Amino acid sequence: MARARNIKPGFFKNEDLSDLSPHTRLLFIGLWCLADREGFLEDRPKRIKGELFPYENVEVDKCLQELHHAGFIIRYEVDGERFISIPKFKDHQNPHHREAASKIPKPEIGKDKPRAVTDQGMAQPQDSLGLSSEIPCLGSDEPTKSRADSLIPDSLKLIPDTTTTDSKEQHKSVVVVGGRDLQVFNSVIDQYKHYFNFDPNPTIMQLLHSYLDDGLQMDMLAWVMRYAAEKGKAWDYAKGTLEKMFVQGVRTAEQAEKANLEFQQQQSHKVVPIRDSKLRVDHLPASVQWQMEQERAGAFQSRESPRLLRDDPELMGMLDRMRRSRTTGS
């Protein structure tokens, strides 16, 4: 079963890999997905092709041998069966902790040393590969540097594989924040999926891990995700809330609850100014405002001789002066 793995920017700038064909480089990435948590897999070219190149005519066995000669993988035999080892796999990948342990037999150290496989399945001299001493019996007596070491590690947070697990296996705790229960998971994947119902993409996971590296607590992530979900919003809304609070120094769910409460209190005490209109009715005498409201409601239409505002010269003059004053700005 293929698994999600990490690929770092250094891969594309690796000079040793650049000497290999495009299909060989793509195959190398694919092998990471097929390898178990320790970087081992069965050396079965036809099956590997079916998994990685189902729609292309690629000579997988030839590409595997290119990677083998270049030192990026080790093809070996144990008891007549062929396997592949990826040196430094653990240095560049972070398998999910629930991933099954490796069942691939490791190269035996002793009298019956494993053989490095060539194109014809014949054994090569053990010191011809120039590989690292990660597998001592495959390499020279003196430790040498593997080309796999040239995949320069970077500071990106490694993202564990996404696996589907029973809800009973999900590790979570419940904390009380603001008088309410908050479900906090140990995994950012489980935390995200709990509130947004699907797994986060690698970019979101990388961002979440970077916040954790900067001191943000997991319960804070749970709080902003719940805050967005309760408003019917998606991750972008939670991200905006998280960034605003992070700049303010908020790192825990308790701090987030307090900051949100203070914000709501400020909003409730904010004075909303009255928008200007052509006629500032709020500046007229109360009696005039009442009469204008009655006119708009049609209260005087039932009278035989209705008396309107324009029937009173004094009031009309006052209204006219206010309109002119507003027009001239004086």
mmCIF file of C-alpha atoms in Angstrom:
data_model
loop_
_atom_site.group_PDB
_atom_site.id
_atom_site.type_symbol
_atom_site.label_atom_id
_atom_site.label_comp_id
_atom_site.label_asym_id
_atom_site.label_seq_id
_atom_site.Cartn_x
_atom_site.Cartn_y
_atom_site.Cartn_z
ATOM 1 C CA MET A 1 0.000 0.000 0.000
ATOM 2 C CA ALA A 2 1.395 3.371 -1.008
ATOM 3 C CA ARG A 3 1.858 5.969 1.718
ATOM 4 C CA ALA A 4 2.178 9.750 1.778
ATOM 5 C CA ARG A 5 5.784 10.881 2.128
ATOM 6 C CA ASN A 6 7.727 14.138 2.168
ATOM 7 C CA ILE A 7 9.746 15.693 -0.613
ATOM 8 C CA LYS A 8 12.135 18.549 0.107
ATOM 9 C CA PRO A 9 13.325 21.385 -2.148
ATOM 10 C CA GLY A 10 16.878 19.998 -2.071
ATOM 11 C CA PHE A 11 15.714 17.062 -4.188
ATOM 12 C CA PHE A 12 15.351 19.217 -7.294
ATOM 13 C CA LYS A 13 18.819 20.764 -6.927
ATOM 14 C CA ASN A 14 20.665 17.509 -6.307
ATOM 15 C CA GLU A 15 23.480 17.303 -8.850
ATOM 16 C CA ASP A 16 23.867 13.528 -8.621
ATOM 17 C CA LEU A 17 20.168 12.988 -9.317
ATOM 18 C CA SER A 18 20.322 15.364 -12.272
ATOM 19 C CA ASP A 19 22.556 12.853 -14.068
ATOM 20 C CA LEU A 20 19.720 10.310 -14.055
ATOM 21 C CA SER A 21 16.781 10.120 -16.455
ATOM 22 C CA PRO A 22 13.485 11.846 -15.547
ATOM 23 C CA HIS A 23 11.701 8.508 -15.116
ATOM 24 C CA THR A 24 14.458 7.298 -12.806
ATOM 25 C CA ARG A 25 14.188 10.405 -10.643
ATOM 26 C CA LEU A 26 10.394 10.022 -10.506
ATOM 27 C CA LEU A 27 10.794 6.358 -9.648
ATOM 28 C CA PHE A 28 13.039 7.303 -6.713
ATOM 29 C CA ILE A 29 10.252 9.455 -5.264
ATOM 30 C CA GLY A 30 7.739 6.675 -5.859
ATOM 31 C CA LEU A 31 9.895 4.179 -3.964
ATOM 32 C CA TRP A 32 9.562 6.312 -0.842
ATOM 33 C CA CYS A 33 5.803 5.845 -1.027
ATOM 34 C CA LEU A 34 6.100 2.068 -1.464
ATOM 35 C CA ALA A 35 8.761 1.524 1.194
ATOM 36 C CA ASP A 36 7.834 0.566 4.742
ATOM 37 C CA ARG A 37 8.556 2.746 7.759
ATOM 38 C CA GLU A 38 12.224 1.669 7.747
ATOM 39 C CA GLY A 39 12.847 2.272 4.041
ATOM 40 C CA PHE A 40 12.656 -1.325 2.755
ATOM 41 C CA LEU A 41 10.510 -2.891 0.019
ATOM 42 C CA GLU A 42 10.417 -5.962 -2.219
ATOM 43 C CA ASP A 43 12.471 -5.754 -5.411
ATOM 44 C CA ARG A 44 9.659 -6.657 -7.830
ATOM 45 C CA PRO A 45 9.995 -4.425 -10.919
ATOM 46 C CA LYS A 46 6.699 -5.488 -12.531
ATOM 47 C CA ARG A 47 4.694 -4.781 -9.401
ATOM 48 C CA ILE A 48 6.523 -1.489 -8.845
ATOM 49 C CA LYS A 49 5.708 -0.457 -12.421
ATOM 50 C CA GLY A 50 2.045 -1.293 -11.869
ATOM 51 C CA GLU A 51 1.974 0.885 -8.764
ATOM 52 C CA LEU A 52 3.976 3.867 -10.036
ATOM 53 C CA PHE A 53 3.710 3.837 -13.851
ATOM 54 C CA PRO A 54 0.390 2.132 -14.711
ATOM 55 C CA TYR A 55 -0.116 4.225 -17.865
ATOM 56 C CA GLU A 56 3.471 4.572 -19.136
ATOM 57 C CA ASN A 57 5.948 2.279 -20.829
ATOM 58 C CA VAL A 58 8.851 2.532 -18.390
ATOM 59 C CA GLU A 59 11.680 0.014 -17.954
ATOM 60 C CA VAL A 60 11.498 -0.031 -14.169
ATOM 61 C CA ASP A 61 14.191 -2.678 -13.717
ATOM 62 C CA LYS A 62 16.640 -0.562 -15.703
ATOM 63 C CA CYS A 63 15.729 2.544 -13.691
ATOM 64 C CA LEU A 64 16.160 0.650 -10.426
ATOM 65 C CA GLN A 65 19.612 -0.416 -11.482
ATOM 66 C CA GLU A 66 20.501 3.184 -12.328
ATOM 67 C CA LEU A 67 19.514 4.222 -8.817
ATOM 68 C CA HIS A 68 21.458 1.259 -7.444
ATOM 69 C CA HIS A 69 24.664 2.135 -9.304
ATOM 70 C CA ALA A 70 24.295 5.803 -8.328
ATOM 71 C CA GLY A 71 24.023 4.824 -4.648
ATOM 72 C CA PHE A 72 20.493 6.087 -4.020
ATOM 73 C CA ILE A 73 19.111 2.594 -3.344
ATOM 74 C CA ILE A 74 20.587 -0.820 -2.519
ATOM 75 C CA ARG A 75 19.298 -3.924 -4.318
ATOM 76 C CA TYR A 76 20.149 -7.063 -2.347
ATOM 77 C CA GLU A 77 19.177 -10.708 -1.889
ATOM 78 C CA VAL A 78 18.301 -12.700 1.230
ATOM 79 C CA ASP A 79 17.596 -16.433 0.895
ATOM 80 C CA GLY A 80 17.077 -16.078 -2.847
ATOM 81 C CA GLU A 81 14.549 -13.240 -2.558
ATOM 82 C CA ARG A 82 15.304 -9.739 -3.784
ATOM 83 C CA PHE A 83 14.719 -6.569 -1.813
ATOM 84 C CA ILE A 84 15.475 -2.854 -1.936
ATOM 85 C CA SER A 85 16.827 -0.645 0.811
ATOM 86 C CA ILE A 86 16.744 3.166 0.669
ATOM 87 C CA PRO A 87 19.745 4.532 2.603
ATOM 88 C CA LYS A 88 19.088 7.500 4.889
ATOM 89 C CA PHE A 89 15.334 6.989 4.505
ATOM 90 C CA LYS A 90 14.772 7.740 8.193
ATOM 91 C CA ASP A 91 16.788 10.963 7.933
ATOM 92 C CA HIS A 92 14.421 12.392 5.349
ATOM 93 C CA GLN A 93 11.059 10.833 6.235
ATOM 94 C CA ASN A 94 8.914 10.794 9.351
ATOM 95 C CA PRO A 95 6.547 7.794 9.097
ATOM 96 C CA HIS A 96 3.292 7.898 10.992
ATOM 97 C CA HIS A 97 3.597 6.301 14.416
ATOM 98 C CA ARG A 98 0.735 3.898 13.637
ATOM 99 C CA GLU A 99 2.405 2.604 10.500
ATOM 100 C CA ALA A 100 3.144 -1.126 10.691
ATOM 101 C CA ALA A 101 6.670 -2.263 11.499
ATOM 102 C CA SER A 102 8.872 -3.500 8.663
ATOM 103 C CA LYS A 103 8.595 -7.184 7.753
ATOM 104 C CA ILE A 104 11.318 -7.092 5.103
ATOM 105 C CA PRO A 105 14.374 -9.223 6.021
ATOM 106 C CA LYS A 106 17.424 -7.084 6.547
ATOM 107 C CA PRO A 107 20.819 -7.851 5.045
ATOM 108 C CA GLU A 108 22.539 -10.445 7.176
ATOM 109 C CA ILE A 109 25.886 -9.583 8.661
ATOM 110 C CA GLY A 110 28.248 -12.505 8.873
ATOM 111 C CA LYS A 111 29.582 -15.267 6.698
ATOM 112 C CA ASP A 112 26.641 -15.336 4.298
ATOM 113 C CA LYS A 113 26.655 -11.694 3.316
ATOM 114 C CA PRO A 114 23.853 -10.504 1.024
ATOM 115 C CA ARG A 115 24.664 -9.921 -2.593
ATOM 116 C CA ALA A 116 24.180 -6.656 -4.413
ATOM 117 C CA VAL A 117 22.090 -7.443 -7.514
ATOM 118 C CA THR A 118 23.109 -6.377 -11.013
ATOM 119 C CA ASP A 119 21.049 -6.319 -14.198
ATOM 120 C CA GLN A 120 21.668 -10.033 -14.682
ATOM 121 C CA GLY A 121 21.061 -10.866 -11.021
ATOM 122 C CA MET A 122 24.801 -11.551 -10.511
ATOM 123 C CA ALA A 123 26.681 -10.428 -7.421
ATOM 124 C CA GLN A 124 28.858 -7.344 -7.620
ATOM 125 C CA PRO A 125 31.975 -6.837 -5.514
ATOM 126 C CA GLN A 126 30.860 -5.397 -2.241
ATOM 127 C CA ASP A 127 33.257 -2.469 -2.366
ATOM 128 C CA SER A 128 32.163 -1.392 -5.825
ATOM 129 C CA LEU A 129 29.141 0.586 -4.716
ATOM 130 C CA GLY A 130 30.835 3.181 -2.548
ATOM 131 C CA LEU A 131 27.778 3.280 -0.285
ATOM 132 C CA SER A 132 27.495 4.430 3.289
ATOM 133 C CA SER A 133 28.039 2.028 6.153
ATOM 134 C CA GLU A 134 24.364 2.207 7.160
ATOM 135 C CA ILE A 135 24.277 -1.430 6.016
ATOM 136 C CA PRO A 136 27.840 -2.435 6.970
ATOM 137 C CA CYS A 137 28.073 -5.493 4.769
ATOM 138 C CA LEU A 138 27.215 -3.451 1.635
ATOM 139 C CA GLY A 139 30.178 -1.145 1.205
ATOM 140 C CA SER A 140 33.882 -0.900 1.693
ATOM 141 C CA ASP A 141 35.659 -1.461 4.964
ATOM 142 C CA GLU A 142 36.082 2.292 5.314
ATOM 143 C CA PRO A 143 32.824 4.227 5.849
ATOM 144 C CA THR A 144 31.990 6.227 2.744
ATOM 145 C CA LYS A 145 29.410 8.866 2.060
ATOM 146 C CA SER A 146 26.264 7.815 0.258
ATOM 147 C CA ARG A 147 24.826 9.985 -2.485
ATOM 148 C CA ALA A 148 21.601 9.801 -0.547
ATOM 149 C CA ASP A 149 23.322 12.095 1.963
ATOM 150 C CA SER A 150 23.342 14.827 -0.673
ATOM 151 C CA LEU A 151 19.563 15.206 -0.404
ATOM 152 C CA ILE A 152 20.064 18.264 1.732
ATOM 153 C CA PRO A 153 17.659 18.319 4.694
ATOM 154 C CA ASP A 154 15.885 21.585 5.330
ATOM 155 C CA SER A 155 14.050 23.139 8.236
ATOM 156 C CA LEU A 156 10.593 22.156 7.026
ATOM 157 C CA LYS A 157 8.518 20.240 9.528
ATOM 158 C CA LEU A 158 8.155 16.665 8.347
ATOM 159 C CA ILE A 159 4.552 15.704 7.820
ATOM 160 C CA PRO A 160 3.500 12.263 9.039
ATOM 161 C CA ASP A 161 1.511 9.956 6.819
ATOM 162 C CA THR A 162 -2.252 10.233 6.865
ATOM 163 C CA THR A 163 -3.927 7.048 7.979
ATOM 164 C CA THR A 164 -7.563 6.209 8.528
ATOM 165 C CA THR A 165 -8.136 4.990 12.066
ATOM 166 C CA ASP A 166 -11.067 4.089 14.216
ATOM 167 C CA SER A 167 -12.339 6.984 16.310
ATOM 168 C CA LYS A 168 -11.662 4.913 19.426
ATOM 169 C CA GLU A 169 -7.956 4.969 18.597
ATOM 170 C CA GLN A 170 -7.773 8.739 18.270
ATOM 171 C CA HIS A 171 -5.910 10.238 21.177
ATOM 172 C CA LYS A 172 -7.618 13.299 22.522
ATOM 173 C CA SER A 173 -8.296 15.127 25.755
ATOM 174 C CA VAL A 174 -11.083 17.407 26.886
ATOM 175 C CA VAL A 175 -10.274 20.729 28.557
ATOM 176 C CA VAL A 176 -12.701 23.291 29.917
ATOM 177 C CA VAL A 177 -12.268 26.735 28.364
ATOM 178 C CA GLY A 178 -14.717 29.535 29.056
ATOM 179 C CA GLY A 179 -17.046 27.118 30.843
ATOM 180 C CA ARG A 180 -17.255 24.845 27.787
ATOM 181 C CA ASP A 181 -15.599 21.561 26.844
ATOM 182 C CA LEU A 182 -12.913 21.776 24.166
ATOM 183 C CA GLN A 183 -11.714 18.591 22.454
ATOM 184 C CA VAL A 184 -7.963 18.671 21.914
ATOM 185 C CA PHE A 185 -6.282 15.995 19.800
ATOM 186 C CA ASN A 186 -2.617 15.036 19.871
ATOM 187 C CA SER A 187 -2.393 15.144 16.071
ATOM 188 C CA VAL A 188 -3.005 18.212 13.913
ATOM 189 C CA ILE A 189 -4.524 15.883 11.315
ATOM 190 C CA ASP A 190 -7.097 14.535 13.760
ATOM 191 C CA GLN A 191 -7.705 18.036 15.123
ATOM 192 C CA TYR A 192 -8.348 19.501 11.674
ATOM 193 C CA LYS A 193 -10.476 16.577 10.531
ATOM 194 C CA HIS A 194 -12.626 16.754 13.681
ATOM 195 C CA TYR A 195 -13.831 20.294 12.892
ATOM 196 C CA PHE A 196 -13.618 20.443 9.084
ATOM 197 C CA ASN A 197 -14.461 16.794 8.225
ATOM 198 C CA PHE A 198 -11.525 16.131 5.901
ATOM 199 C CA ASP A 199 -7.755 15.809 6.080
ATOM 200 C CA PRO A 200 -5.655 18.986 5.755
ATOM 201 C CA ASN A 201 -3.473 19.286 2.688
ATOM 202 C CA PRO A 202 0.346 19.296 3.111
ATOM 203 C CA THR A 203 0.515 23.105 2.975
ATOM 204 C CA ILE A 204 -1.934 23.497 5.851
ATOM 205 C CA MET A 205 -0.208 20.785 7.885
ATOM 206 C CA GLN A 206 3.146 22.487 7.364
ATOM 207 C CA LEU A 207 1.678 25.797 8.532
ATOM 208 C CA LEU A 208 0.104 24.221 11.613
ATOM 209 C CA HIS A 209 3.364 22.531 12.551
ATOM 210 C CA SER A 210 5.248 25.802 12.114
ATOM 211 C CA TYR A 211 2.904 27.495 14.587
ATOM 212 C CA LEU A 212 3.491 24.667 17.062
ATOM 213 C CA ASP A 213 7.237 25.084 16.594
ATOM 214 C CA ASP A 214 6.830 28.775 17.464
ATOM 215 C CA GLY A 215 5.217 27.993 20.808
ATOM 216 C CA LEU A 216 1.539 27.794 19.926
ATOM 217 C CA GLN A 217 -0.286 25.206 22.029
ATOM 218 C CA MET A 218 -2.455 22.493 20.516
ATOM 219 C CA ASP A 219 -5.476 23.659 22.526
ATOM 220 C CA MET A 220 -5.143 27.044 20.807
ATOM 221 C CA LEU A 221 -5.445 25.332 17.414
ATOM 222 C CA ALA A 222 -8.504 23.496 18.690
ATOM 223 C CA TRP A 223 -10.034 26.756 19.907
ATOM 224 C CA VAL A 224 -9.673 28.669 16.612
ATOM 225 C CA MET A 225 -10.918 25.681 14.615
ATOM 226 C CA ARG A 226 -13.992 25.356 16.823
ATOM 227 C CA TYR A 227 -14.518 29.137 16.657
ATOM 228 C CA ALA A 228 -14.598 28.990 12.838
ATOM 229 C CA ALA A 229 -16.697 25.820 12.654
ATOM 230 C CA GLU A 230 -19.363 27.219 14.978
ATOM 231 C CA LYS A 231 -19.713 30.215 12.673
ATOM 232 C CA GLY A 232 -20.041 27.927 9.673
ATOM 233 C CA LYS A 233 -16.694 29.071 8.313
ATOM 234 C CA ALA A 234 -13.870 27.123 6.700
ATOM 235 C CA TRP A 235 -10.153 26.923 7.483
ATOM 236 C CA ASP A 236 -9.357 30.338 5.967
ATOM 237 C CA TYR A 237 -11.475 32.018 8.654
ATOM 238 C CA ALA A 238 -9.710 30.031 11.391
ATOM 239 C CA LYS A 239 -6.359 30.938 9.863
ATOM 240 C CA GLY A 240 -7.188 34.656 9.901
ATOM 241 C CA THR A 241 -8.271 34.465 13.554
ATOM 242 C CA LEU A 242 -5.139 32.510 14.430
ATOM 243 C CA GLU A 243 -2.808 35.001 12.763
ATOM 244 C CA LYS A 244 -4.418 38.020 14.436
ATOM 245 C CA MET A 245 -4.215 36.438 17.880
ATOM 246 C CA PHE A 246 -0.708 35.117 17.324
ATOM 247 C CA VAL A 247 0.551 38.645 16.611
ATOM 248 C CA GLN A 248 -1.069 39.736 19.886
ATOM 249 C CA GLY A 249 0.923 37.101 21.770
ATOM 250 C CA VAL A 250 -1.938 34.645 22.256
ATOM 251 C CA ARG A 251 -0.627 31.094 22.534
ATOM 252 C CA THR A 252 -3.190 29.086 24.526
ATOM 253 C CA ALA A 253 -6.934 28.452 24.409
ATOM 254 C CA GLU A 254 -7.431 30.304 27.718
ATOM 255 C CA GLN A 255 -5.699 33.369 26.297
ATOM 256 C CA ALA A 256 -7.757 33.109 23.106
ATOM 257 C CA GLU A 257 -11.009 32.945 25.091
ATOM 258 C CA LYS A 258 -10.011 36.009 27.116
ATOM 259 C CA ALA A 259 -8.958 37.974 24.027
ATOM 260 C CA ASN A 260 -12.234 37.161 22.272
ATOM 261 C CA LEU A 261 -14.275 38.220 25.313
ATOM 262 C CA GLU A 262 -12.430 41.552 25.510
ATOM 263 C CA PHE A 263 -13.016 42.128 21.804
ATOM 264 C CA GLN A 264 -16.755 41.491 22.155
ATOM 265 C CA GLN A 265 -16.951 43.906 25.081
ATOM 266 C CA GLN A 266 -15.199 46.601 23.071
ATOM 267 C CA GLN A 267 -17.605 46.090 20.192
ATOM 268 C CA SER A 268 -20.669 46.376 22.453
ATOM 269 C CA HIS A 269 -19.496 49.749 23.847
ATOM 270 C CA LYS A 270 -18.532 51.229 20.513
ATOM 271 C CA VAL A 271 -20.649 54.282 19.535
ATOM 272 C CA VAL A 272 -22.011 53.972 16.019
ATOM 273 C CA PRO A 273 -22.219 57.449 14.398
ATOM 274 C CA ILE A 274 -25.420 58.483 12.630
ATOM 275 C CA ARG A 275 -24.870 58.664 8.889
ATOM 276 C CA ASP A 276 -25.457 62.034 7.267
ATOM 277 C CA SER A 277 -28.432 62.441 4.973
ATOM 278 C CA LYS A 278 -29.792 65.303 2.907
ATOM 279 C CA LEU A 279 -31.819 66.462 5.880
ATOM 280 C CA ARG A 280 -30.537 66.095 9.434
ATOM 281 C CA VAL A 281 -33.931 65.313 10.929
ATOM 282 C CA ASP A 282 -32.359 64.669 14.337
ATOM 283 C CA HIS A 283 -31.488 68.384 14.554
ATOM 284 C CA LEU A 284 -35.136 69.551 14.208
ATOM 285 C CA PRO A 285 -37.285 70.337 17.250
ATOM 286 C CA ALA A 286 -39.083 67.341 18.699
ATOM 287 C CA SER A 287 -42.475 68.757 17.741
ATOM 288 C CA VAL A 288 -41.410 69.131 14.107
ATOM 289 C CA GLN A 289 -39.990 65.613 13.997
ATOM 290 C CA TRP A 290 -43.274 64.278 15.386
ATOM 291 C CA GLN A 291 -45.332 66.114 12.784
ATOM 292 C CA MET A 292 -43.118 64.889 9.937
ATOM 293 C CA GLU A 293 -43.455 61.319 11.162
ATOM 294 C CA GLN A 294 -47.235 61.737 11.303
ATOM 295 C CA GLU A 295 -47.260 63.044 7.740
ATOM 296 C CA ARG A 296 -45.211 60.096 6.498
ATOM 297 C CA ALA A 297 -47.638 57.772 8.266
ATOM 298 C CA GLY A 298 -50.632 59.475 6.621
ATOM 299 C CA ALA A 299 -52.212 60.530 9.906
ATOM 300 C CA PHE A 300 -53.583 63.789 8.462
ATOM 301 C CA GLN A 301 -55.047 62.451 5.237
ATOM 302 C CA SER A 302 -58.409 61.643 6.780
ATOM 303 C CA ARG A 303 -59.101 65.251 7.804
ATOM 304 C CA GLU A 304 -61.253 67.501 5.639
ATOM 305 C CA SER A 305 -58.787 70.401 5.940
ATOM 306 C CA PRO A 306 -55.427 68.816 6.791
ATOM 307 C CA ARG A 307 -52.764 71.134 8.134
ATOM 308 C CA LEU A 308 -49.349 70.231 6.793
ATOM 309 C CA LEU A 309 -45.869 71.457 7.631
ATOM 310 C CA ARG A 310 -45.780 73.655 4.552
ATOM 311 C CA ASP A 311 -48.944 75.398 5.791
ATOM 312 C CA ASP A 312 -46.943 76.962 8.655
ATOM 313 C CA PRO A 313 -44.703 79.750 7.245
ATOM 314 C CA GLU A 314 -42.574 79.911 10.385
ATOM 315 C CA LEU A 315 -41.754 76.235 10.371
ATOM 316 C CA MET A 316 -41.169 76.198 6.618
ATOM 317 C CA GLY A 317 -38.777 79.138 6.996
ATOM 318 C CA MET A 318 -36.855 77.301 9.706
ATOM 319 C CA LEU A 319 -36.653 74.183 7.544
ATOM 320 C CA ASP A 320 -35.563 76.211 4.509
ATOM 321 C CA ARG A 321 -32.785 77.966 6.501
ATOM 322 C CA MET A 322 -31.469 74.601 7.750
ATOM 323 C CA ARG A 323 -31.369 73.244 4.192
ATOM 324 C CA ARG A 324 -29.506 76.305 2.904
ATOM 325 C CA SER A 325 -27.090 76.158 5.847
ATOM 326 C CA ARG A 326 -26.279 72.535 5.077
ATOM 327 C CA THR A 327 -25.789 73.282 1.373
ATOM 328 C CA THR A 328 -23.447 76.227 1.947
ATOM 329 C CA GLY A 329 -21.666 74.563 4.859
ATOM 330 C CA SER A 330 -22.142 77.598 7.121
#
